[in-house]
C-alpha atoms as one frame of an Amber mdcrd trajectory, in Angstrom:
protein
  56.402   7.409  45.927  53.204   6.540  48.006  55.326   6.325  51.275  57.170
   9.736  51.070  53.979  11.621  50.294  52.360   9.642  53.424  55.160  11.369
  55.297  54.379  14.668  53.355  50.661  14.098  54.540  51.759  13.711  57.898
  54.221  16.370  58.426  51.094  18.681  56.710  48.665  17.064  59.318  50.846
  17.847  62.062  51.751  21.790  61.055  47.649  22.042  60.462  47.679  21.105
  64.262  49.974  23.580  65.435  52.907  21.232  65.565  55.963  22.360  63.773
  58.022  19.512  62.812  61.259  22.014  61.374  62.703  23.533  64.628  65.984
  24.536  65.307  67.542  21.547  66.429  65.580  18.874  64.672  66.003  16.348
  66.845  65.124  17.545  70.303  62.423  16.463  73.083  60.186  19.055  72.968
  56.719  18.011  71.116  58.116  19.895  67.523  60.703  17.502  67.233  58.434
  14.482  68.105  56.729  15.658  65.039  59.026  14.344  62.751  59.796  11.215
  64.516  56.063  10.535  64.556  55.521  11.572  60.347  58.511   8.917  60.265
  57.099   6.075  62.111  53.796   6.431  60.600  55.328   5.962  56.914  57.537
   2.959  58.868  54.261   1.744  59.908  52.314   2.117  56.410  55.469   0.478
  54.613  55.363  -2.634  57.069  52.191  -3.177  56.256  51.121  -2.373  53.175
  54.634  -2.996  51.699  54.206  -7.258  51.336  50.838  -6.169  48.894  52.367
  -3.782  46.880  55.361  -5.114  46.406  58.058  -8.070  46.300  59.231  -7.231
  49.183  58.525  -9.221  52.620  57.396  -7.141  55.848  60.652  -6.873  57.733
  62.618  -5.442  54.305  59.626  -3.175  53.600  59.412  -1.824  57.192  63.325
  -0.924  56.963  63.031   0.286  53.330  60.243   2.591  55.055  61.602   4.094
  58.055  65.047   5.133  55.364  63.098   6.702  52.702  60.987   8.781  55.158
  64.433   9.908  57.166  65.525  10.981  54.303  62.620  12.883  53.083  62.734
  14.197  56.160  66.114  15.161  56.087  66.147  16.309  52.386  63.095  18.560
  53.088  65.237  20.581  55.969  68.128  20.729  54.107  66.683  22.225  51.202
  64.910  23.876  53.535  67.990  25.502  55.471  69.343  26.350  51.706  66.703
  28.063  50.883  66.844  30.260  53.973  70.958  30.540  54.033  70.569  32.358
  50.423  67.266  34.453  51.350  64.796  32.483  48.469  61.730  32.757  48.558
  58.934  30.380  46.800  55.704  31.434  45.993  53.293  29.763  48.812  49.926
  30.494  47.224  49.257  27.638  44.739  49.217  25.001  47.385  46.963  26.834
  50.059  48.453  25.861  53.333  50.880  23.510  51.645  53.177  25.795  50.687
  54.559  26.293  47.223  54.769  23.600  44.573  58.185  22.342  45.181  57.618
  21.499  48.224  56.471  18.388  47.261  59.580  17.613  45.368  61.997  18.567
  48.363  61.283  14.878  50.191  62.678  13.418  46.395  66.138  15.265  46.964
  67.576  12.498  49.230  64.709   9.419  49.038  65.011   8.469  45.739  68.182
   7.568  45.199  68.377   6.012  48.981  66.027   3.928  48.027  67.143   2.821
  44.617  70.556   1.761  46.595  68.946   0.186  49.374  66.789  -1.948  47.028
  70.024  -2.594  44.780  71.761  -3.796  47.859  68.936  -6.114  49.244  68.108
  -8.012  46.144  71.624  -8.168  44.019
């Protein structure tokens, strides 16, 4: 939970700073796209080490369990994103000033949870 609303800080940092982190082609060289790989890298970061102290988890495990759980709030955000815009809905954007609207911060949950419940599964069974 802490690490995918790091990367929700980050990504809200970033667009406060001019740098939109959803273009077109996500993944591209330009400094939008680097964005995203930098919201992702910080949560890496923050899960490497921080991870060992809040968890069971040694550094190495906790660095790969955060780089996939901010991917994939990452890529859950712009594909509910892109779903939201291929059917023309709108949320209301003025509870969270400059956040945008309330779900919003549920969008990252959409693929990250249950990545992470699998990946965990699969590391300690």
């Amino acid at each position: 939970l802490t690490m995918i609303h790091l990367q929700s800080a980050v990504r809200f940092l970033l667009e406060r700073w001019g740098i939109d982190i959803w273009p077109r082609n996500v993944f591209n060289s330009t400094l939008d796209g680097m964005g995203g790989a930098a919201s992702i890298l910080a949560t890496g970061v923050f899960a490497w080490s921080v991870g060992p102290w809040f968890t069971w988890l040694e550094p190495q495990p906790a660095m790969l369990a955060g780089l996939v759980v901010s991917t994939a709030a990452y890529i859950g955000t712009a594909t509910v994103r892109a779903v939201q815009q291929a059917l023309y809905i709108s949320e209301e954007e003025h509870l969270l000033p400059g956040m945008g609207g309330i779900l919003n911060l549920v969008y990252p949950f959409v693929y990250a949870a249950p990545l992470l419940f699998f990946l965990l599964l699969a590391l300690y069974r």
